[in-house]
CSV table of C-alpha atoms in Angstrom, one decimal:
chain,number,residue,atom,x,y,z
A,7,MET,CA,136.5,112.7,136.8
A,8,LYS,CA,133.9,113.7,139.5
A,9,MET,CA,130.8,116.0,138.9
A,10,TYR,CA,128.7,116.9,141.7
A,11,CYS,CA,125.7,119.0,141.8
A,12,ASN,CA,125.8,120.6,145.2
A,13,LYS,CA,123.7,123.1,147.2
A,14,VAL,CA,124.5,126.7,146.0
A,15,ALA,CA,124.4,129.4,148.4
A,16,VAL,CA,123.8,132.9,146.8
A,17,ILE,CA,123.7,136.2,148.7
A,18,VAL,CA,121.4,138.8,147.4
A,19,LYS,CA,121.2,142.1,149.1
A,20,GLY,CA,121.9,140.4,152.7
A,21,LEU,CA,119.6,137.4,152.0
A,22,LEU,CA,120.9,134.0,152.0
A,23,LEU,CA,119.1,132.1,149.2
A,24,VAL,CA,119.8,128.4,149.0
A,25,ILE,CA,119.1,126.8,145.6
A,26,LEU,CA,118.8,123.0,145.8
A,27,PHE,CA,119.8,120.9,142.7
A,28,PHE,CA,118.7,117.1,142.7
A,29,PRO,CA,120.3,115.5,139.8
A,30,ALA,CA,122.6,112.4,139.7
A,31,VAL,CA,126.2,112.1,141.2
A,32,ILE,CA,128.4,111.0,138.4
A,33,LEU,CA,131.4,109.0,139.2
A,34,ALA,CA,133.3,108.5,136.1
A,35,GLN,CA,136.9,107.4,136.3
A,36,ILE,CA,137.6,105.0,133.6
A,37,ASN,CA,141.0,103.4,133.9
A,38,THR,CA,142.0,101.6,130.9
A,39,LYS,CA,144.8,99.2,130.6
A,40,VAL,CA,146.0,97.8,127.3
A,41,SER,CA,147.5,94.3,126.7
A,42,ASP,CA,149.1,93.5,123.3
A,43,ILE,CA,148.8,90.1,122.0
A,44,GLY,CA,150.1,90.1,118.4
A,45,LEU,CA,149.7,91.6,114.9
A,46,GLY,CA,146.6,90.8,112.9
A,47,TRP,CA,145.1,91.0,109.5
A,48,SER,CA,143.5,94.5,109.2
A,49,ASN,CA,142.7,95.0,105.6
A,50,ASN,CA,139.0,94.6,106.5
A,51,SER,CA,137.1,94.2,109.7
A,52,VAL,CA,136.9,90.2,109.7
A,53,ASN,CA,138.5,90.1,113.0
A,54,THR,CA,136.3,92.6,114.7
A,55,VAL,CA,132.9,92.1,113.4
A,56,ILE,CA,130.1,91.9,116.1
A,57,PHE,CA,128.6,88.7,115.2
A,58,ARG,CA,131.7,86.8,116.4
A,59,ASN,CA,129.9,86.9,119.5
A,60,LYS,CA,132.8,85.4,121.4
A,61,ALA,CA,136.1,86.9,120.4
A,62,LEU,CA,137.2,86.9,124.1
A,63,THR,CA,136.3,84.5,126.8
A,64,THR,CA,137.4,83.6,130.3
A,65,PHE,CA,137.2,80.2,132.0
A,66,LYS,CA,138.6,79.6,135.6
A,67,GLY,CA,141.1,82.4,135.4
A,68,ILE,CA,142.2,81.9,132.0
A,69,GLN,CA,141.3,84.1,129.2
A,70,TYR,CA,141.2,83.0,125.6
A,71,THR,CA,141.1,84.7,122.2
A,72,ALA,CA,141.6,84.1,118.4
A,73,TYR,CA,142.3,86.1,115.3
A,74,TYR,CA,143.6,86.0,111.8
A,75,ASN,CA,147.2,87.1,111.0
A,76,GLN,CA,148.4,88.9,107.9
A,77,GLU,CA,148.7,85.5,106.3
A,78,GLY,CA,145.1,84.6,107.1
A,79,LYS,CA,146.3,81.8,109.4
A,80,MET,CA,144.0,81.4,112.6
A,81,VAL,CA,146.0,82.4,115.8
A,82,LEU,CA,144.9,81.3,119.2
A,83,ALA,CA,146.1,82.9,122.4
A,84,LYS,CA,145.5,82.6,126.1
A,85,ARG,CA,146.8,84.1,129.4
A,86,LYS,CA,146.1,84.1,133.1
A,87,LEU,CA,144.0,86.9,134.2
A,88,ASN,CA,146.0,90.2,135.1
A,89,SER,CA,149.0,88.8,133.3
A,90,GLN,CA,150.5,90.6,130.2
A,91,LYS,CA,152.1,87.5,129.1
A,92,TRP,CA,150.1,85.7,126.3
A,93,ASP,CA,150.7,82.0,125.0
A,94,VAL,CA,150.2,82.5,121.2
A,95,VAL,CA,149.7,79.6,118.9
A,96,VAL,CA,149.6,79.9,115.0
A,97,THR,CA,147.3,77.0,114.1
A,98,SER,CA,147.7,75.1,110.6
A,99,TYR,CA,143.8,76.4,109.8
A,100,ALA,CA,143.3,79.5,107.7
A,101,GLY,CA,140.4,81.2,106.6
A,102,ASN,CA,139.2,83.4,103.7
A,103,VAL,CA,140.1,86.8,105.2
A,104,LYS,CA,139.2,88.6,102.0
A,105,ASP,CA,135.4,88.2,103.1
A,106,ALA,CA,134.8,90.1,106.4
A,107,HIS,CA,131.9,87.5,107.1
A,108,ASN,CA,134.4,84.8,107.6
A,109,ASP,CA,135.1,85.3,111.4
A,110,ILE,CA,136.2,83.3,114.2
A,111,SER,CA,133.9,82.4,117.1
A,112,ILE,CA,135.2,80.5,120.1
A,113,ALA,CA,134.1,78.9,123.4
A,114,ILE,CA,135.4,77.0,126.4
A,115,ASP,CA,133.0,74.2,127.6
A,116,SER,CA,132.5,73.3,131.2
A,117,LYS,CA,135.3,70.8,131.1
A,118,GLY,CA,137.9,73.3,129.8
A,119,PHE,CA,137.9,72.2,126.1
A,120,LEU,CA,138.1,75.0,123.5
A,121,HIS,CA,135.8,75.0,120.6
A,122,VAL,CA,136.3,76.9,117.4
A,123,SER,CA,134.4,77.6,114.3
A,124,TRP,CA,135.7,79.7,111.5
A,125,ASP,CA,135.7,80.8,107.9
A,126,HIS,CA,132.1,80.8,106.9
A,127,HIS,CA,129.9,82.5,104.2
A,128,ASP,CA,127.4,80.2,102.8
A,129,THR,CA,130.0,77.4,103.1
A,130,HIS,CA,130.5,73.9,104.7
A,131,LEU,CA,131.0,73.9,108.5
A,132,ARG,CA,134.4,74.4,109.7
A,133,TYR,CA,135.0,73.2,113.3
A,134,ALA,CA,137.4,71.9,115.7
A,135,ARG,CA,138.1,71.5,119.3
A,136,SER,CA,141.2,71.4,121.4
A,137,THR,CA,142.8,68.0,122.1
A,138,GLN,CA,143.2,68.5,125.8
A,139,PRO,CA,141.5,70.8,128.3
A,140,TYR,CA,143.0,74.3,128.7
A,141,SER,CA,145.0,73.5,125.4
A,142,LEU,CA,145.5,75.7,122.3
A,143,GLU,CA,146.4,72.5,120.3
A,144,LEU,CA,143.3,71.8,117.9
A,145,GLY,CA,142.4,68.4,116.8
A,146,LYS,CA,141.2,67.6,113.1
A,147,GLU,CA,138.2,69.4,111.4
A,148,LEU,CA,134.9,67.6,112.5
A,149,PRO,CA,131.3,67.7,111.6
A,150,MET,CA,128.7,68.2,114.4
A,151,THR,CA,125.7,66.2,113.3
A,152,GLY,CA,126.4,66.3,109.6
A,153,THR,CA,123.1,67.5,108.7
A,154,ASP,CA,122.4,71.4,107.7
A,155,GLU,CA,126.2,71.9,107.5
A,156,ALA,CA,126.6,72.7,103.9
A,157,LYS,CA,125.7,76.2,103.7
A,158,VAL,CA,126.8,77.8,107.0
A,159,THR,CA,127.0,81.7,108.0
A,160,TYR,CA,127.2,83.5,111.2
A,161,PRO,CA,128.3,80.7,113.6
A,162,GLU,CA,128.2,81.5,117.3
A,163,PHE,CA,128.7,79.7,120.6
A,164,HIS,CA,126.9,80.2,123.9
A,165,ASN,CA,127.6,78.5,127.3
A,166,LEU,CA,124.3,77.3,128.9
A,167,PRO,CA,123.7,77.2,132.6
A,168,ASN,CA,123.5,73.3,132.6
A,169,GLY,CA,127.0,73.1,131.4
A,170,LYS,CA,126.2,72.4,127.6
A,171,LEU,CA,127.1,74.3,124.7
A,172,LEU,CA,124.8,76.0,122.1
A,173,PHE,CA,125.9,76.4,118.7
A,174,CYS,CA,123.7,78.7,116.3
A,175,TYR,CA,124.1,79.7,112.6
A,176,ARG,CA,122.2,80.4,109.4
A,177,SER,CA,121.6,77.5,106.9
A,178,GLY,CA,121.1,79.2,103.3
A,179,ALA,CA,121.8,82.6,101.9
A,180,SER,CA,121.0,86.1,102.6
A,181,GLY,CA,117.2,86.7,102.1
A,182,ARG,CA,116.3,82.9,102.2
A,183,GLY,CA,117.9,81.5,105.3
A,184,ASN,CA,116.8,79.4,108.3
A,185,MET,CA,118.2,79.5,111.9
A,186,ILE,CA,119.9,76.3,113.0
A,187,MET,CA,120.6,75.3,116.7
A,188,LYS,CA,122.7,72.4,118.0
A,189,VAL,CA,123.9,71.6,121.4
A,190,TYR,CA,126.8,69.8,122.7
A,191,ASP,CA,127.0,67.5,125.7
A,192,VAL,CA,130.4,67.7,127.5
A,193,GLU,CA,129.8,64.2,128.9
A,194,THR,CA,129.4,62.3,125.8
A,195,GLN,CA,131.4,64.9,123.6
A,196,LYS,CA,128.6,64.6,121.2
A,197,TRP,CA,126.7,67.4,119.2
A,198,THR,CA,122.8,66.7,118.6
A,199,ALA,CA,120.3,68.7,116.5
A,200,LEU,CA,118.2,70.9,118.8
A,201,GLN,CA,116.4,72.9,116.1
A,202,ASN,CA,116.8,72.6,112.5
A,203,ASN,CA,114.6,75.6,111.5
A,204,LEU,CA,113.9,77.6,114.6
A,205,ILE,CA,113.2,80.8,112.5
A,206,ASN,CA,111.8,79.9,109.0
A,207,GLY,CA,112.5,82.5,106.2
A,208,GLU,CA,110.0,80.6,104.2
A,209,ASN,CA,112.4,81.0,101.1
A,210,GLN,CA,111.5,84.5,101.2
A,211,ARG,CA,113.5,86.2,103.9
A,212,SER,CA,116.0,85.7,106.6
A,213,ALA,CA,116.2,86.5,110.2
A,214,TYR,CA,119.4,88.4,111.6
A,215,TRP,CA,119.5,87.7,115.3
A,216,GLN,CA,121.4,88.2,118.4
A,217,ILE,CA,121.1,85.9,121.5
A,218,CYS,CA,122.0,86.1,125.2
A,219,VAL,CA,121.8,83.5,127.9
A,220,GLY,CA,120.6,84.4,131.5
A,221,GLU,CA,119.7,82.3,134.5
A,222,LYS,CA,116.4,82.0,133.5
A,223,GLY,CA,117.0,80.7,130.0
A,224,ILE,CA,117.8,81.9,126.4
A,225,TYR,CA,116.7,85.2,125.0
A,226,LEU,CA,116.5,85.8,121.3
A,227,SER,CA,115.7,88.8,119.1
A,228,TRP,CA,116.1,89.4,115.5
A,229,VAL,CA,115.2,91.6,112.5
A,230,TRP,CA,113.6,90.3,109.2
A,231,ARG,CA,115.4,91.1,106.0
A,232,GLU,CA,113.3,90.5,102.8
A,233,SER,CA,116.2,90.3,100.5
A,234,TRP,CA,120.1,90.7,100.3
A,235,ASP,CA,119.7,94.4,100.7
A,236,VAL,CA,120.2,95.8,104.1
A,237,SER,CA,117.7,98.3,103.5
A,238,THR,CA,114.8,95.9,103.6
A,239,ASN,CA,115.5,95.2,107.4
A,240,HIS,CA,112.5,95.8,109.5
A,241,ASP,CA,110.9,95.1,112.8
A,242,ILE,CA,112.6,93.9,116.0
A,243,CYS,CA,111.1,90.6,117.1
A,244,TYR,CA,111.5,88.4,120.2
A,245,ALA,CA,111.3,85.0,121.8
A,246,PHE,CA,112.5,83.2,124.9
A,247,SER,CA,113.3,79.5,125.8
A,248,ALA,CA,113.1,78.4,129.6
A,249,ASP,CA,114.2,74.7,128.7
A,250,GLY,CA,117.5,75.2,126.9
A,251,GLY,CA,116.1,75.9,123.3
A,252,GLN,CA,113.5,73.1,122.9
A,253,THR,CA,110.4,75.2,123.3
A,254,TRP,CA,109.9,78.9,122.8
A,255,GLN,CA,107.4,81.6,123.8
A,256,LYS,CA,106.7,85.2,123.4
A,257,SER,CA,107.2,87.7,126.2
A,258,THR,CA,103.3,87.1,127.2
A,259,GLY,CA,104.0,83.5,127.8
A,260,GLU,CA,102.2,82.3,124.7
A,261,LYS,CA,104.0,79.3,123.2
A,262,TYR,CA,105.4,79.5,119.7
A,263,GLN,CA,104.4,76.7,117.1
A,264,LEU,CA,107.6,76.1,115.5
A,265,PRO,CA,109.2,77.1,113.2
A,266,ILE,CA,108.6,80.7,113.9
A,267,THR,CA,107.5,82.7,110.9
A,268,LYS,CA,106.9,86.3,110.1
A,269,ALA,CA,103.2,85.8,110.6
A,270,THR,CA,103.6,84.5,114.1
A,271,ALA,CA,106.6,86.3,115.4
A,272,GLU,CA,106.0,88.6,118.3
A,273,ILE,CA,107.1,92.2,117.3
A,274,ALA,CA,108.9,94.0,120.4
A,275,TRP,CA,109.2,97.1,118.2
A,276,GLU,CA,107.9,98.0,114.9
A,277,VAL,CA,110.5,99.5,112.5
A,278,SER,CA,109.7,100.2,108.8
A,279,PRO,CA,111.8,99.1,106.0
A,280,ASN,CA,113.9,101.9,104.6
A,281,SER,CA,114.8,103.0,108.2
A,282,SER,CA,118.5,102.2,108.3
A,283,LEU,CA,117.7,99.6,110.6
A,284,ILE,CA,121.1,97.5,111.3
A,285,ASN,CA,121.0,93.7,111.8
A,286,GLN,CA,123.0,91.6,114.2
A,287,THR,CA,123.5,93.8,117.2
A,288,SER,CA,123.4,92.8,120.9
A,289,MET,CA,121.1,92.1,123.8
A,290,THR,CA,121.5,91.4,127.5
A,291,VAL,CA,119.2,90.7,130.4
A,292,ASP,CA,118.9,92.2,134.0
A,293,GLU,CA,118.7,90.6,137.3
A,294,ASN,CA,115.0,90.1,137.1
A,295,GLY,CA,115.2,88.5,133.7
A,296,ASN,CA,114.1,91.5,131.6
A,297,PRO,CA,115.6,91.7,128.3
A,298,TYR,CA,117.3,94.6,126.6
A,299,ILE,CA,118.0,94.9,122.9
A,300,ALA,CA,120.4,97.4,121.4
A,301,SER,CA,120.0,98.6,117.9
A,302,TYR,CA,120.1,101.8,115.7
A,303,TRP,CA,117.6,103.1,113.0
A,304,ASP,CA,116.4,106.4,111.6
A,305,ASN,CA,113.0,107.6,112.5
A,306,ASP,CA,113.7,111.4,112.5
A,307,GLY,CA,116.3,112.1,109.9
A,308,VAL,CA,119.6,110.8,111.8
A,309,PRO,CA,120.1,107.0,112.6
A,310,GLN,CA,120.5,106.8,116.5
A,311,TYR,CA,121.3,104.2,119.1
A,312,LYS,CA,118.1,102.9,120.8
A,313,VAL,CA,117.4,100.2,123.4
A,314,VAL,CA,114.1,98.4,123.4
A,315,TYR,CA,113.4,96.7,126.6
A,316,LEU,CA,110.7,94.7,128.5
A,317,LYS,CA,109.4,95.9,131.8
A,318,GLU,CA,106.3,94.6,133.6
A,319,GLY,CA,105.0,93.0,130.5
A,320,LYS,CA,105.4,96.0,128.3
A,321,TRP,CA,108.0,96.8,125.6
A,322,ASN,CA,109.6,100.2,126.0
A,323,LEU,CA,112.1,102.3,123.8
A,324,ILE,CA,114.9,104.5,125.2
A,325,ASN,CA,116.5,106.8,122.4
A,326,THR,CA,120.0,108.6,122.5
A,327,ASP,CA,121.1,111.5,120.6
A,328,PHE,CA,124.9,110.7,120.3
A,329,HIS,CA,125.2,110.9,116.5
A,330,HIS,CA,124.7,114.1,114.6
A,331,LYS,CA,125.2,113.4,110.7
A,332,THR,CA,122.7,111.4,108.6
A,333,PHE,CA,123.5,108.5,106.6
A,334,ALA,CA,121.4,105.6,104.9
A,335,LEU,CA,122.1,101.7,105.0
A,336,GLY,CA,121.6,100.1,101.6
A,337,GLY,CA,122.9,97.4,99.5
A,338,GLY,CA,124.7,94.2,100.1
A,339,GLY,CA,128.1,93.0,101.4
A,340,THR,CA,130.0,94.3,104.6
A,341,LYS,CA,129.3,97.8,104.7
A,342,ARG,CA,131.5,100.7,105.9
A,343,ILE,CA,129.1,102.6,108.3
A,344,PRO,CA,130.0,105.9,110.4
A,345,ILE,CA,129.0,104.1,113.5
A,346,SER,CA,129.5,100.5,114.7
A,347,ARG,CA,126.8,98.3,116.0
A,348,PRO,CA,126.6,98.7,119.6
A,349,GLU,CA,127.0,96.1,122.4
A,350,ILE,CA,124.8,96.5,125.6
A,351,LEU,CA,125.5,95.8,129.3
A,352,VAL,CA,123.2,96.2,132.3
A,353,HIS,CA,124.1,96.2,135.9
A,354,LYS,CA,121.5,97.0,138.6
A,355,SER,CA,120.3,100.5,137.7
A,356,MET,CA,123.0,101.2,135.2
A,357,LEU,CA,122.9,100.8,131.3
A,358,TYR,CA,125.9,100.7,129.2
A,359,LEU,CA,126.5,100.9,125.4
A,360,LEU,CA,129.8,100.1,123.8
A,361,TYR,CA,130.4,101.7,120.2
A,362,ARG,CA,132.4,103.4,117.9
A,363,ASP,CA,131.6,106.7,115.8
A,364,GLU,CA,133.4,108.5,113.2
A,365,GLU,CA,132.3,111.8,115.0
A,366,ARG,CA,134.3,110.6,117.9
A,367,ALA,CA,137.5,110.0,115.9
A,368,ASN,CA,136.5,106.3,115.6
A,369,LYS,CA,137.7,105.7,119.3
A,370,ILE,CA,136.0,103.1,121.3
A,371,THR,CA,133.4,104.7,123.4
A,372,LEU,CA,131.3,103.8,126.4
A,373,ALA,CA,128.1,105.4,126.8
A,374,TYR,CA,126.1,105.1,130.2
A,375,ALA,CA,123.0,106.1,131.9
A,376,ASN,CA,121.0,105.5,135.1
A,377,LEU,CA,118.1,103.6,134.0
A,378,LYS,CA,115.7,105.8,136.0
A,379,GLN,CA,117.0,109.2,134.6
A,380,LYS,CA,118.3,108.0,131.2
A,381,GLN,CA,120.6,110.9,130.9
A,382,TRP,CA,123.6,109.9,129.0
A,383,GLN,CA,127.2,110.2,129.6
A,384,LEU,CA,130.1,109.4,127.1
A,385,GLU,CA,133.6,108.4,127.8
A,386,ASP,CA,136.3,107.3,125.2
A,387,VAL,CA,138.1,104.1,126.4
A,388,SER,CA,140.6,103.8,123.5
A,389,PRO,CA,143.5,106.4,123.1
A,390,ASN,CA,143.5,106.2,119.4
A,391,SER,CA,141.2,105.3,116.4
A,392,VAL,CA,140.1,101.7,115.8
A,393,GLY,CA,139.0,102.3,112.3
A,394,GLN,CA,135.9,100.3,111.4
A,395,TRP,CA,136.0,98.2,114.6
A,396,GLU,CA,132.8,96.7,116.0
A,397,PRO,CA,132.5,95.8,119.8
A,398,ASN,CA,133.2,92.5,121.5
A,399,PHE,CA,133.9,91.8,124.9
A,400,ASP,CA,134.5,89.0,127.4
A,401,LYS,CA,130.9,88.4,128.6
A,402,GLU,CA,132.0,85.3,130.9
A,403,LEU,CA,134.1,87.9,132.9
A,404,TRP,CA,131.6,90.6,133.0
A,405,ALA,CA,129.0,88.0,134.3
A,406,THR,CA,131.4,86.8,137.0
A,407,LYS,CA,133.4,89.8,138.0
A,408,LYS,CA,131.7,92.9,136.2
A,409,GLN,CA,135.0,93.5,134.6
A,410,LEU,CA,134.9,95.0,131.1
A,411,HIS,CA,137.7,93.5,128.8
A,412,ILE,CA,137.3,94.7,125.2
A,413,PHE,CA,138.8,92.7,122.0
A,414,SER,CA,140.5,95.6,120.1
A,415,GLN,CA,142.0,96.1,116.7
A,416,ASN,CA,142.4,99.0,114.4
A,417,VAL,CA,140.9,97.8,111.1
A,418,THR,CA,139.9,99.2,107.9
A,419,GLN,CA,136.6,98.1,106.1
A,420,THR,CA,135.9,99.4,102.5
A,421,ASP,CA,132.3,99.4,101.4
A,422,GLY,CA,131.1,95.8,100.2
A,423,GLU,CA,134.0,93.2,100.2
A,424,GLY,CA,136.9,95.3,99.0
A,425,LEU,CA,140.2,95.4,100.7
A,426,ALA,CA,142.4,98.2,102.1
A,427,LYS,CA,146.1,98.2,101.8
A,428,VAL,CA,147.1,98.6,105.3
A,429,ALA,CA,149.8,97.0,107.6
A,430,PRO,CA,148.9,94.5,110.1
A,431,GLN,CA,147.8,96.0,113.3
A,432,PRO,CA,148.2,95.1,117.0
A,433,VAL,CA,145.4,92.8,118.4
A,434,GLN,CA,144.8,94.0,121.8
A,435,VAL,CA,142.7,93.6,125.1
A,436,LEU,CA,141.4,96.9,126.7
A,437,GLU,CA,140.8,96.4,130.4
A,438,LEU,CA,138.3,98.4,132.2
A,439,LYS,CA,138.8,97.6,135.9
A,440,LYS,CA,136.2,100.2,137.3
A,441,MET,CA,133.0,101.1,135.3
A,442,PRO,CA,131.5,104.6,135.7
A,443,LEU,CA,128.6,104.8,137.9
A,444,ILE,CA,125.6,107.4,138.0
A,445,ARG,CA,124.0,107.3,141.2
A,446,ASN,CA,120.5,108.9,142.2
A,447,LYS,CA,121.3,111.0,145.2
A,448,GLN,CA,119.8,114.1,146.9
A,449,TYR,CA,122.0,117.2,148.3
């Protein structure tokens, strides 16, 4: 699809009037390719929750993924990029798939070893790595450091620019948990404690975070939750580390005294409790090191996607108007929500949001806007409904080639931790080779 706003010539009583329009040129030809991997558990959203962080990752031209099958067994798969043939291994490891918190997070370290952590909701650490580089064969379950590994939730891996691997999780429970960070040295193949309480809930609250890694360091943002009830989410906070997670600072450069608490946290954007503010969304960073945080909340009667971003030392807000029907977040457990949490991507002057909305038949949608104009366009990138899917994409492939590969499965989530009675659904990768652009141009 190409839409142009050109000069318009109008003849009125012999006079030639030239009306000039100066909006953007929209180049939006999304070509989506689907690659099938296998059938996966779909009775809840455990395979597609956004806080997996790495459901799909690429290392040296080989793409990896993981998911639970209908029996709850953990399945690993890999392929050469651009191939439709996946090597699939059903491991001996299983998870409690009846709880949608118990997702699988994966990463490939700089030596090519696969690291996997799975099956957590206030439970002991489950972690294994491959026996050889590029292999899908996992070794035995291992501890990392052996400390703070009894009540693990929301594990996630991040590759650091220095070749080390970062591992983060919550120790404790909803409403009274702390943030743990550990780091893996590929040369020694050893994990060490980096932060044993980076964000302290002080036994009164929990931080629900999202992380991205850029060339300048580690970017961290979070919302506070005062209890198990999602309606108590409030405020979007921020921290940055330029030294691999050892020390942290505010956007002003002021150093944090660790651990960070509610009293000391920098608030990037104030959001009141009972605003349907969602937790655990996404963030990214542009080529200048400016962080962008995507979320949604309700400040005018309808929850809407919003982007909080830093520019020239000041926090700013971009609103959207994609969603039209109101809803309210409240209660505990995995919620069935009309819209998914958003993933965010930035490239030069373009901002992208990846999401799912019942009002668009629960298809995967890509919203995009030029950062200067902030006029949004929407394109569906999946042909059919994906149910209560949440976005997860190959961040390494995006960083290196600016190609968007999306982990996809049609899943059904009942409110709380209930289960739907549905057949296993195909696990797929949706490949978008060409991203839509909006360019500023005068005609």
